[in-house]
Coordinates of C-alpha atoms in Angstrom, one line a residue:
Chain A
M25 CA -6.0 -33.7 -53.5
Q26 CA -4.0 -31.5 -51.2
E27 CA -4.6 -28.2 -52.7
E28 CA -5.2 -26.7 -49.2
V29 CA -2.4 -28.0 -47.6
H30 CA -0.2 -27.2 -50.7
R31 CA -1.5 -23.5 -50.6
V32 CA -0.2 -22.7 -47.2
F33 CA 3.2 -23.0 -48.8
Q34 CA 2.5 -20.6 -51.5
D35 CA 0.3 -17.8 -49.9
P36 CA 1.5 -15.5 -47.4
L37 CA 0.6 -16.6 -44.2
V38 CA -2.3 -14.8 -42.3
V39 CA -2.5 -16.3 -38.8
I40 CA -5.1 -16.1 -36.2
S41 CA -3.2 -16.8 -32.9
V42 CA -5.3 -17.8 -29.8
G43 CA -3.6 -17.9 -26.6
V44 CA 0.0 -16.8 -25.6
R45 CA 0.7 -13.6 -27.0
T46 CA 4.6 -13.8 -27.4
F47 CA 3.9 -16.7 -29.9
A48 CA 2.0 -14.0 -32.0
E49 CA 4.8 -11.3 -31.4
S50 CA 7.4 -13.9 -32.8
L51 CA 5.2 -14.2 -36.1
E52 CA 4.9 -10.2 -36.4
H53 CA 8.6 -9.9 -35.8
Q54 CA 8.8 -12.2 -39.2
G55 CA 6.5 -9.8 -40.9
V56 CA 3.5 -12.2 -40.8
E57 CA -0.1 -10.6 -40.5
V58 CA -1.4 -12.1 -37.1
I59 CA -4.8 -11.6 -35.5
Q60 CA -4.4 -12.3 -31.8
V61 CA -7.3 -13.4 -29.7
D62 CA -6.9 -12.8 -25.9
W63 CA -8.7 -16.3 -25.2
I64 CA -10.6 -16.9 -21.8
P65 CA -12.0 -20.1 -20.9
P66 CA -15.8 -20.5 -22.2
A67 CA -18.5 -20.7 -19.6
A68 CA -16.0 -19.2 -17.1
G69 CA -14.1 -22.7 -17.3
D70 CA -16.8 -24.8 -16.1
Q71 CA -15.7 -28.2 -18.0
A72 CA -19.4 -29.7 -17.2
M73 CA -21.2 -26.8 -18.8
I74 CA -18.5 -26.9 -21.9
D75 CA -19.2 -30.5 -22.3
L76 CA -23.0 -29.8 -22.3
L77 CA -22.5 -27.1 -24.9
Q78 CA -20.3 -29.2 -27.0
D79 CA -23.2 -31.7 -27.2
L80 CA -25.5 -29.1 -28.1
L81 CA -23.7 -27.6 -31.2
Chain B
M72 CA 6.3 -19.5 7.8
A73 CA 3.2 -17.4 6.8
T74 CA 1.1 -17.9 3.9
G75 CA -1.6 -15.9 1.9
I76 CA -3.7 -16.2 -1.1
V77 CA -5.5 -13.8 -3.5
V78 CA -8.3 -14.7 -6.1
R79 CA -9.0 -12.6 -8.7
K80 CA -12.4 -13.7 -10.5
N81 CA -12.6 -13.9 -14.1
Q82 CA -9.0 -12.7 -14.8
Y83 CA -7.3 -14.7 -17.5
Y84 CA -3.9 -14.6 -18.4
D85 CA -1.4 -17.2 -20.5
S86 CA 1.1 -19.5 -19.1
V87 CA 4.2 -17.4 -20.1
F88 CA 2.7 -14.2 -18.8
L89 CA 1.9 -15.9 -15.4
M90 CA 5.6 -17.1 -15.5
G91 CA 6.7 -13.5 -15.9
V92 CA 4.5 -12.4 -12.8
N93 CA 5.7 -15.3 -10.5
K94 CA 9.2 -14.4 -11.2
R95 CA 8.8 -10.7 -10.1
L96 CA 7.0 -11.9 -6.9
S97 CA 9.1 -14.6 -6.0
Q98 CA 12.2 -12.4 -6.3
M99 CA 10.9 -10.0 -3.6
R100 CA 12.8 -10.1 -0.4
G101 CA 11.7 -12.8 2.5
V102 CA 9.9 -14.8 0.0
T103 CA 9.9 -18.6 0.3
Q104 CA 7.6 -19.6 -2.8
T105 CA 4.9 -17.9 -4.8
A106 CA 2.4 -19.6 -7.1
V107 CA 0.9 -17.5 -9.9
L108 CA -1.7 -19.7 -11.8
M109 CA -5.2 -19.9 -13.3
G110 CA -7.7 -22.0 -11.1
T111 CA -7.9 -25.2 -13.4
E112 CA -8.6 -28.3 -11.4
K113 CA -4.8 -29.5 -12.0
N114 CA -3.6 -26.3 -10.4
K115 CA -5.9 -26.3 -7.4
Q116 CA -4.3 -29.6 -7.0
L117 CA -0.8 -28.2 -7.2
L118 CA -1.9 -25.5 -4.3
V119 CA -3.2 -28.5 -2.0
D120 CA 0.0 -30.2 -2.7
I121 CA 2.4 -27.5 -1.5
G122 CA 0.1 -26.8 1.5
I123 CA -2.1 -24.2 0.4
R124 CA -6.0 -25.2 0.8
G125 CA -9.3 -23.7 1.9
D126 CA -12.4 -22.7 0.8
Q127 CA -11.1 -19.7 -1.4
V128 CA -9.0 -22.5 -3.5
A129 CA -12.0 -25.2 -3.7
T130 CA -14.3 -22.7 -5.2
V131 CA -12.2 -20.7 -8.1
Q132 CA -12.6 -21.6 -11.5
A133 CA -10.3 -21.9 -14.7
S134 CA -11.0 -18.3 -15.6
D135 CA -10.0 -17.1 -12.1
L136 CA -6.5 -16.1 -11.2
I137 CA -4.9 -17.5 -8.1
V138 CA -1.7 -15.9 -6.4
A139 CA -0.3 -17.8 -3.2
V140 CA 2.5 -17.0 -1.3
I141 CA 4.8 -18.7 1.3
A142 CA 7.1 -16.2 3.1
E143 CA 9.0 -15.6 6.2
T144 CA 6.5 -13.2 8.1
K145 CA 3.0 -12.0 7.5
Q146 CA 4.0 -8.6 6.7
V147 CA 6.3 -9.8 3.6
V148 CA 3.0 -12.0 2.4
D149 CA 1.0 -8.7 2.5
E150 CA 3.6 -6.7 0.8
V151 CA 3.7 -9.4 -2.0
L152 CA 0.0 -9.5 -2.5
G153 CA -0.2 -5.8 -2.2
N154 CA 2.3 -5.4 -5.0
L155 CA 0.2 -7.8 -7.4
D156 CA -1.2 -4.9 -9.5
Q157 CA 2.2 -3.4 -10.2
A158 CA 3.5 -6.5 -11.1
L159 CA 0.7 -7.3 -13.6
L160 CA 1.2 -4.1 -15.2
A161 CA 4.9 -4.3 -15.4
V162 CA 4.5 -7.7 -17.2
E163 CA 1.9 -6.8 -19.4
G164 CA 4.2 -3.8 -20.6
D165 CA 3.2 -1.8 -23.8
A166 CA 1.4 -4.3 -25.6
P167 CA -2.1 -3.5 -26.3
R168 CA -4.7 -6.2 -25.1
S169 CA -6.5 -7.6 -28.2
S170 CA -10.4 -6.8 -28.1
L171 CA -10.9 -10.1 -29.7
R172 CA -11.9 -13.0 -27.0
T173 CA -12.9 -15.8 -29.4
F174 CA -11.8 -17.6 -32.7
E175 CA -15.0 -16.7 -34.5
D176 CA -14.7 -13.0 -33.7
A177 CA -11.1 -13.3 -35.2
L178 CA -12.3 -15.2 -38.2
A179 CA -14.7 -12.5 -38.9
A180 CA -12.1 -9.7 -38.6
A181 CA -9.8 -11.7 -40.8
P182 CA -11.6 -13.8 -43.5
S183 CA -8.4 -14.3 -45.4
A184 CA -6.6 -16.3 -42.2
N185 CA -5.3 -19.5 -43.3
L186 CA -3.5 -20.6 -40.3
A187 CA -4.7 -21.1 -36.6
L188 CA -2.3 -21.3 -33.9
F189 CA -3.6 -22.6 -30.5
T190 CA -1.7 -22.2 -27.3
I191 CA -4.6 -22.7 -24.8
P192 CA -5.0 -25.4 -22.2
G193 CA -5.6 -28.7 -24.0
E194 CA -8.9 -29.4 -22.7
Y195 CA -10.5 -26.7 -24.4
V196 CA -8.5 -27.0 -27.9
Y197 CA -10.9 -29.3 -29.8
R198 CA -13.9 -27.1 -30.2
E199 CA -11.9 -24.1 -31.4
A200 CA -9.6 -26.3 -33.5
R201 CA -12.8 -27.9 -35.2
T202 CA -14.3 -24.3 -35.9
A203 CA -10.8 -23.4 -37.6
L204 CA -10.8 -26.6 -39.8
E205 CA -14.3 -26.2 -40.8
A206 CA -13.7 -22.4 -41.7
G207 CA -10.8 -24.1 -44.1
L208 CA -7.8 -23.0 -42.1
N209 CA -4.8 -25.3 -41.6
V210 CA -4.0 -25.6 -37.6
F211 CA -0.8 -25.4 -35.5
I212 CA -1.9 -26.8 -31.7
F213 CA 1.0 -26.2 -29.3
S214 CA -1.1 -27.2 -26.4
S215 CA -0.5 -30.5 -24.8
N216 CA -3.3 -32.7 -22.9
V217 CA -5.3 -32.8 -25.9
P218 CA -7.3 -36.3 -25.6
V219 CA -5.9 -38.7 -28.2
E220 CA -9.7 -39.3 -29.7
E221 CA -10.1 -35.6 -29.8
E222 CA -6.8 -35.3 -31.8
L223 CA -7.9 -38.2 -34.2
K224 CA -11.5 -36.3 -34.7
L225 CA -9.6 -33.3 -35.8
K226 CA -7.1 -35.1 -38.2
E227 CA -9.7 -37.3 -39.9
L228 CA -11.7 -33.7 -40.3
A229 CA -8.6 -32.5 -41.5
S230 CA -8.1 -35.1 -43.9
E231 CA -11.5 -34.9 -45.5
R232 CA -10.9 -31.4 -46.3
H233 CA -7.4 -31.7 -47.4
L234 CA -5.9 -29.5 -44.6
L235 CA -3.0 -30.0 -42.1
V236 CA -3.0 -30.2 -38.4
M237 CA 0.3 -29.8 -36.7
G238 CA -0.2 -31.1 -33.4
P239 CA -1.2 -31.5 -30.6
D240 CA 2.0 -30.8 -28.6
C241 CA 3.5 -29.6 -31.6
G242 CA 6.7 -27.4 -30.7
T243 CA 7.9 -26.6 -34.1
S244 CA 7.2 -25.6 -37.6
I245 CA 8.5 -23.7 -40.3
L246 CA 6.5 -22.7 -43.4
G247 CA 8.1 -21.1 -46.2
G248 CA 10.9 -19.4 -43.9
V249 CA 8.5 -18.4 -41.3
G250 CA 9.2 -19.8 -37.9
I251 CA 6.1 -21.0 -35.9
G252 CA 6.3 -21.7 -32.1
F253 CA 9.9 -22.7 -31.1
A254 CA 12.1 -22.3 -34.2
N255 CA 15.6 -21.3 -35.1
A256 CA 16.5 -18.6 -37.5
V257 CA 17.7 -20.9 -40.4
R258 CA 18.3 -20.0 -44.1
Q259 CA 15.5 -20.9 -46.6
G260 CA 16.7 -23.8 -48.9
R261 CA 15.5 -27.1 -50.3
I262 CA 15.5 -29.7 -47.7
A263 CA 12.3 -30.3 -45.9
A264 CA 11.7 -32.0 -42.5
I265 CA 8.6 -33.8 -41.0
G266 CA 8.5 -34.9 -37.6
P267 CA 6.4 -35.2 -34.4
S268 CA 9.3 -33.8 -32.0
G269 CA 9.7 -30.1 -31.9
T270 CA 13.4 -30.4 -30.8
G271 CA 14.3 -32.7 -33.2
L272 CA 13.1 -30.7 -36.1
Q273 CA 15.0 -27.7 -34.6
E274 CA 18.3 -29.6 -34.4
F275 CA 17.9 -31.4 -38.0
T276 CA 17.3 -27.6 -39.3
T277 CA 20.1 -25.9 -37.5
L278 CA 22.5 -28.8 -38.7
V279 CA 21.4 -28.4 -42.4
H280 CA 22.1 -24.5 -41.7
H281 CA 25.4 -25.1 -40.3
A282 CA 26.5 -27.4 -43.1
G283 CA 25.7 -24.4 -45.4
Y284 CA 22.2 -25.5 -46.6
G285 CA 18.7 -24.5 -46.3
I286 CA 15.1 -25.5 -45.2
S287 CA 12.0 -25.1 -47.5
H288 CA 9.5 -26.2 -44.9
A289 CA 9.6 -28.0 -41.5
L290 CA 6.4 -29.7 -40.4
G291 CA 5.6 -30.6 -36.9
T292 CA 3.1 -33.5 -36.6
G293 CA 2.4 -33.6 -32.8
S294 CA 3.8 -36.1 -30.5
H295 CA 1.2 -38.7 -31.1
D296 CA 0.7 -38.7 -34.9
L297 CA 2.8 -41.8 -35.5
S298 CA 1.1 -43.8 -32.8
D299 CA -1.1 -46.4 -34.1
R300 CA -3.9 -44.6 -32.7
I301 CA -3.4 -41.8 -34.9
G302 CA -1.8 -43.6 -37.8
G303 CA 0.4 -41.0 -38.9
I304 CA -2.5 -39.0 -40.6
T305 CA -0.8 -35.4 -40.7
T306 CA 2.6 -37.2 -41.5
Y307 CA 0.8 -38.7 -44.5
A308 CA -0.6 -35.3 -45.3
A309 CA 2.9 -33.4 -45.1
L310 CA 4.7 -36.0 -47.4
E311 CA 1.9 -35.7 -49.8
A312 CA 2.1 -31.7 -49.7
L313 CA 5.8 -31.9 -49.9
E314 CA 6.0 -34.2 -52.7
Q315 CA 4.1 -31.7 -54.6
D316 CA 5.9 -28.7 -53.4
P317 CA 8.2 -27.2 -56.1
Q318 CA 10.5 -25.8 -53.6
T319 CA 11.4 -29.0 -51.7
D320 CA 13.9 -31.5 -53.3
V321 CA 14.6 -33.7 -50.2
V322 CA 12.3 -34.8 -47.3
A323 CA 13.8 -36.0 -43.8
I324 CA 11.6 -37.4 -41.3
I325 CA 12.7 -37.2 -37.7
A326 CA 10.7 -39.1 -35.0
K327 CA 10.7 -41.1 -32.0
P328 CA 9.6 -45.0 -33.0
P329 CA 6.4 -45.0 -34.6
G330 CA 3.6 -47.6 -33.9
A331 CA 4.7 -51.3 -35.2
N332 CA 1.6 -50.8 -38.0
T333 CA 2.1 -47.1 -38.7
L334 CA 5.9 -48.0 -39.5
R335 CA 5.1 -50.8 -41.6
G336 CA 2.5 -48.5 -43.7
L337 CA 4.9 -45.5 -43.9
G338 CA 7.7 -48.0 -45.1
E339 CA 5.6 -48.9 -48.0
R340 CA 4.3 -45.4 -48.8
L341 CA 8.1 -44.1 -48.7
S342 CA 9.0 -47.1 -51.0
T343 CA 7.2 -45.2 -54.0
Y344 CA 7.9 -41.7 -52.8
S345 CA 9.2 -39.4 -55.7
K346 CA 11.9 -37.5 -54.0
P347 CA 14.7 -38.6 -51.8
V348 CA 13.9 -39.3 -48.4
V349 CA 15.8 -39.6 -45.2
T350 CA 14.2 -41.2 -42.1
C351 CA 15.5 -41.3 -38.7
F352 CA 13.6 -43.4 -36.2
L353 CA 15.3 -43.0 -33.0
G354 CA 15.2 -46.2 -31.0
V355 CA 14.3 -48.4 -33.9
R356 CA 16.4 -51.2 -34.8
S357 CA 18.3 -50.8 -38.1
A358 CA 17.0 -54.1 -39.4
E359 CA 13.3 -52.8 -39.2
A360 CA 14.2 -49.5 -40.9
A361 CA 16.1 -50.7 -44.0
S362 CA 17.3 -48.2 -46.8
H363 CA 15.7 -49.1 -50.2
G364 CA 14.5 -47.0 -52.8
T365 CA 14.9 -43.3 -52.7
R366 CA 15.0 -43.9 -48.9
R367 CA 18.2 -43.5 -46.4
V368 CA 18.2 -44.7 -43.1
A369 CA 19.8 -42.3 -40.4
R370 CA 20.6 -43.9 -36.9
T371 CA 21.2 -40.1 -35.3
I372 CA 19.8 -36.4 -36.1
D373 CA 23.4 -35.7 -37.1
D374 CA 23.3 -38.3 -39.6
A375 CA 20.0 -37.4 -40.9
A376 CA 21.4 -33.9 -41.5
R377 CA 24.5 -35.2 -43.3
L378 CA 22.2 -37.5 -45.4
A379 CA 19.9 -34.9 -46.5
V380 CA 22.6 -32.7 -47.5
E381 CA 24.3 -35.7 -49.4
C382 CA 20.9 -36.4 -51.1
F383 CA 20.6 -32.8 -52.2
M384 CA 24.3 -32.4 -53.3
G385 CA 24.4 -35.8 -54.8
A386 CA 27.8 -36.3 -53.1
E387 CA 29.2 -37.0 -49.7
S388 CA 29.4 -34.3 -47.5
D389 CA 32.4 -33.7 -45.3
A390 CA 30.6 -33.1 -42.1
P391 CA 31.9 -34.8 -39.1
T392 CA 30.5 -38.1 -38.2
G393 CA 31.6 -39.1 -34.9
L394 CA 34.3 -37.5 -32.1
S395 CA 37.5 -36.0 -33.2
D396 CA 40.9 -37.3 -32.2
Q397 CA 41.2 -34.4 -30.1
E398 CA 37.9 -35.1 -28.4
L399 CA 39.0 -38.7 -27.7
Q400 CA 42.0 -37.6 -26.1
H401 CA 39.9 -35.4 -24.0
V402 CA 38.0 -38.2 -22.6
A403 CA 41.0 -39.9 -21.0
D404 CA 41.9 -36.4 -19.4
V405 CA 38.5 -35.9 -18.2
R406 CA 38.3 -39.5 -16.5
Q407 CA 41.2 -39.1 -14.6
R408 CA 39.9 -36.1 -12.6
W409 CA 36.9 -37.9 -11.1
S410 CA 37.0 -39.0 -7.4
A411 CA 36.8 -42.9 -6.6
A412 CA 33.1 -42.3 -5.8
Q413 CA 32.3 -40.8 -9.1
K414 CA 30.7 -43.0 -11.8
Y415 CA 27.4 -42.0 -12.9
L416 CA 25.7 -39.8 -15.8
R417 CA 22.9 -37.6 -15.2
G418 CA 21.1 -35.9 -18.1
V419 CA 18.8 -33.1 -17.4
F420 CA 17.3 -32.4 -20.7
A421 CA 14.9 -29.6 -22.3
G422 CA 14.8 -31.4 -25.5
G423 CA 12.7 -34.8 -25.3
T424 CA 14.1 -36.1 -28.3
F425 CA 17.8 -35.1 -27.2
C426 CA 16.9 -37.2 -24.3
Y427 CA 15.7 -40.1 -26.3
Q428 CA 18.6 -40.1 -28.7
A429 CA 21.1 -40.1 -25.5
Q430 CA 19.4 -43.1 -24.6
Q431 CA 19.9 -44.8 -27.8
I432 CA 23.6 -43.6 -28.2
M433 CA 24.5 -44.8 -24.9
Q434 CA 22.7 -48.3 -24.7
E435 CA 24.3 -49.2 -28.2
R436 CA 27.6 -48.7 -26.2
G437 CA 26.3 -51.4 -23.8
L438 CA 25.4 -48.6 -20.8
R439 CA 22.2 -49.1 -18.9
I440 CA 20.4 -45.8 -18.9
H441 CA 17.3 -45.1 -16.8
S442 CA 15.1 -42.5 -17.6
N443 CA 11.4 -40.9 -17.1
V444 CA 10.9 -41.7 -20.7
P445 CA 12.7 -45.0 -20.9
L446 CA 14.0 -46.4 -24.3
D447 CA 14.1 -49.6 -22.7
L448 CA 10.7 -50.1 -20.7
G449 CA 12.6 -52.1 -18.0
L450 CA 14.6 -49.0 -17.1
G451 CA 11.7 -46.6 -16.1
L452 CA 12.4 -44.7 -13.2
E453 CA 10.3 -45.6 -10.1
N454 CA 10.0 -42.0 -8.9
P455 CA 10.6 -39.4 -11.5
N456 CA 12.1 -36.9 -8.5
T457 CA 15.1 -39.8 -8.1
S458 CA 17.7 -40.6 -10.2
V459 CA 19.1 -44.1 -10.0
G460 CA 22.5 -45.3 -11.7
H461 CA 22.8 -43.3 -15.3
T462 CA 19.8 -41.6 -15.5
V463 CA 18.6 -39.1 -18.4
L464 CA 15.6 -36.9 -17.8
D465 CA 13.0 -35.3 -20.2
M466 CA 12.0 -32.2 -18.3
G467 CA 9.4 -31.3 -20.7
D468 CA 7.5 -34.3 -19.7
D469 CA 4.3 -34.0 -17.9
A470 CA 5.7 -35.1 -14.6
Y471 CA 7.7 -31.9 -14.2
T472 CA 5.7 -29.4 -16.2
L473 CA 2.3 -29.4 -14.5
G474 CA 1.2 -26.0 -14.2
R475 CA 4.3 -24.5 -15.7
P476 CA 5.5 -23.6 -19.5
H477 CA 7.9 -25.9 -21.1
P478 CA 11.6 -25.9 -19.9
M479 CA 12.8 -24.2 -22.8
I480 CA 10.9 -21.2 -21.5
D481 CA 10.8 -21.7 -17.9
P482 CA 14.1 -23.0 -16.5
T483 CA 12.8 -23.5 -12.9
M484 CA 12.5 -27.4 -12.6
R485 CA 16.0 -27.7 -14.5
K486 CA 17.5 -25.7 -12.1
Q487 CA 16.2 -27.4 -9.0
R488 CA 17.1 -30.9 -10.6
I489 CA 20.7 -29.7 -11.6
T490 CA 21.1 -28.8 -8.0
L491 CA 20.0 -31.8 -6.7
E492 CA 22.1 -34.2 -9.0
G493 CA 25.0 -32.0 -8.1
Q494 CA 24.6 -33.0 -4.5
D495 CA 25.0 -36.9 -5.3
P496 CA 28.7 -37.9 -4.9
E497 CA 28.3 -40.6 -7.2
V498 CA 27.6 -38.1 -10.3
A499 CA 30.6 -37.7 -12.6
V500 CA 29.2 -36.2 -15.5
L501 CA 26.2 -33.9 -16.1
L502 CA 24.6 -33.8 -19.6
V503 CA 22.5 -30.7 -20.4
D504 CA 21.1 -29.0 -23.6
F505 CA 20.3 -25.4 -24.5
I506 CA 18.0 -24.5 -27.1
L507 CA 18.1 -21.2 -28.8
G508 CA 15.3 -19.7 -31.0
Q509 CA 12.3 -17.9 -31.0
N510 CA 9.8 -18.0 -28.0
A511 CA 12.8 -19.8 -26.1
S512 CA 14.3 -18.2 -22.9
G513 CA 16.1 -15.3 -23.9
D514 CA 19.2 -16.2 -22.2
P515 CA 19.2 -20.1 -21.5
V516 CA 22.7 -20.7 -20.5
G517 CA 22.4 -17.5 -18.1
D518 CA 19.4 -19.3 -16.6
L519 CA 21.5 -22.5 -15.5
V520 CA 24.8 -21.5 -15.3
D521 CA 24.9 -20.7 -11.6
P522 CA 23.5 -24.0 -10.4
I523 CA 26.1 -25.4 -12.9
Q524 CA 28.9 -23.5 -11.2
R525 CA 27.8 -24.5 -7.9
A526 CA 27.6 -28.2 -8.4
R527 CA 31.1 -28.2 -10.0
E528 CA 32.1 -26.5 -6.7
T529 CA 30.4 -29.0 -4.8
A530 CA 32.3 -31.8 -6.4
Q531 CA 35.6 -30.2 -6.1
A532 CA 35.1 -29.6 -2.2
R533 CA 34.7 -33.6 -2.3
D534 CA 38.2 -33.9 -4.4
G535 CA 36.6 -34.7 -7.5
E536 CA 35.4 -33.0 -10.6
L537 CA 31.9 -32.8 -11.9
T538 CA 32.3 -33.0 -15.8
V539 CA 29.5 -30.9 -17.5
V540 CA 28.8 -31.7 -21.2
A541 CA 26.5 -29.7 -23.0
S542 CA 25.0 -29.1 -26.7
I543 CA 23.3 -26.0 -27.9
C544 CA 20.9 -26.0 -30.9
G545 CA 20.9 -22.7 -32.4
T546 CA 22.3 -20.5 -35.1
E547 CA 24.0 -17.1 -35.0
A548 CA 21.2 -15.5 -36.2
D549 CA 19.0 -16.3 -33.1
Y550 CA 18.5 -13.4 -30.7
Q551 CA 20.0 -15.2 -27.9
D552 CA 23.5 -14.7 -29.5
L553 CA 25.0 -18.2 -30.1
S554 CA 28.6 -17.1 -29.6
L555 CA 27.9 -15.6 -26.4
Q556 CA 25.9 -18.8 -24.9
R557 CA 28.9 -20.9 -26.0
R558 CA 31.3 -18.6 -24.4
L559 CA 29.3 -18.4 -21.1
L560 CA 29.2 -22.3 -20.9
E561 CA 33.2 -22.4 -21.6
D562 CA 34.1 -19.7 -19.0
A563 CA 32.2 -22.0 -16.6
G564 CA 34.2 -25.1 -17.6
V565 CA 31.6 -26.8 -19.5
I566 CA 32.5 -28.8 -22.7
V567 CA 30.4 -27.4 -25.4
F568 CA 29.2 -29.5 -28.7
P569 CA 27.3 -27.9 -31.4
S570 CA 24.8 -31.1 -31.4
S571 CA 23.1 -33.1 -28.9
T572 CA 24.2 -36.4 -30.9
R573 CA 27.9 -35.3 -30.6
A574 CA 27.4 -34.5 -26.5
A575 CA 25.8 -38.0 -26.1
L576 CA 28.5 -39.7 -28.0
F577 CA 31.3 -38.0 -25.9
C578 CA 29.5 -39.0 -22.8
A579 CA 29.1 -42.3 -23.9
Q580 CA 32.8 -42.5 -24.6
L581 CA 33.6 -41.0 -21.3
L582 CA 31.5 -43.7 -19.4
E583 CA 32.3 -46.8 -21.5
P584 CA 34.4 -49.2 -19.2
G585 CA 38.0 -49.6 -19.4

């Protein structure tokens, strides 16, 4: 039942890092494939707009 | 005093980057204080609190950069703000910026991704993490301040899809030798750890390493996972995964006290666990967490590491369990150097679990220990900025970190607090922790050694001596250089222990009456 969890122990990690870039760099230094997202707040950070979008999605 | 402010619309940076810029600007001559932050509601309030307000602040948004300066003269303010682009470029360095702006873009670019790591403000995590889980990725959420109902929804979704959500507020994991977040360079082996707490896992894994053994995996679950609201969903998933993992022989759980219902359920689950398991629930009375079946119960992180090694070896380990005779002799020497006024301990911790464990160890010795995260709810601090009697502080608590990176990265608040405690003539002992490893400060001891030395000089000027006791969590393979960090402390007259358990035991011995 835990196949997916179990697989993360077996397969080489491929990481999508969203946010602080130094955290991605520390993974790269360990030889991990990392895709860095230079994230920006959605809807220019307007929380009311995000809540609205979240309800619509 | 002059103040000035610059707002850059739609210029977003992460908190570690901003800390680097703030450090550069604040070191310029004539500067009293600088604030470099994104325009979130919480940060806007912080600016108002330090006396910077106005229309410019009121209208900024979370994607806008704000730089505020308080300085001796208007000329200095202008100079600092004029230097902003230079500081941004200097901190940015050579690292190319990613062209990817959303999680969906990254997924399209890397369809083989199997783990998503989130270090964005907590209020934005839910939507992104849900997308990751729906795409079949396991998730690590470093961010704190994710609403607990959102955490529950994410973990329920993960459970349906047989995925793991490490976090929110997850400091550390090690997956097959790869450290994620804050993690020490430890050897690989066959002992695994699970825990909500980052520093608890870090200390456990380094102690297993120092004993000559290694770690298969260490799974952070997030600070709320064992609360009754979440019910240990990630802890259960981690237990299942490690039970099936052929690389793991022994599992340890290191945690602050779980919720009452969760603790009961977990006890039942562990009674049928097929591998040896060690539990260390700090603050839980031993009667409520008794050993039975394959389960061994540890009272401290040191004990947990020792028991895990014993389970693995099938024999008793020779790791020290308490203070040595030499250390006990040292207690008497130290106490006689205090002035008549000196009687209290102040602990200024970066590691929340170390703060918690220190309270347990000292309260078991009959000491009344106050804290901003009290083990005994009656001993909470009325004001987190004012210590009372014996006080230990978790400086990673939201009361101190608002708008700043964790104290393992940003030493500012610990520096200020050590300076403050050093001015109190009743303080006899200062207890501090230093945590090495990836993503932590490059020179944790160097960050704090000046205020520590000044505090000791202040006590000497009053004909006393401030006893400074420290623990270092790290290995010789960590990039900060463990032996150099230890030497810097010893040269400053600090008494250094290789674990927070032993540092707290030593302090308890120092403060015991008689």
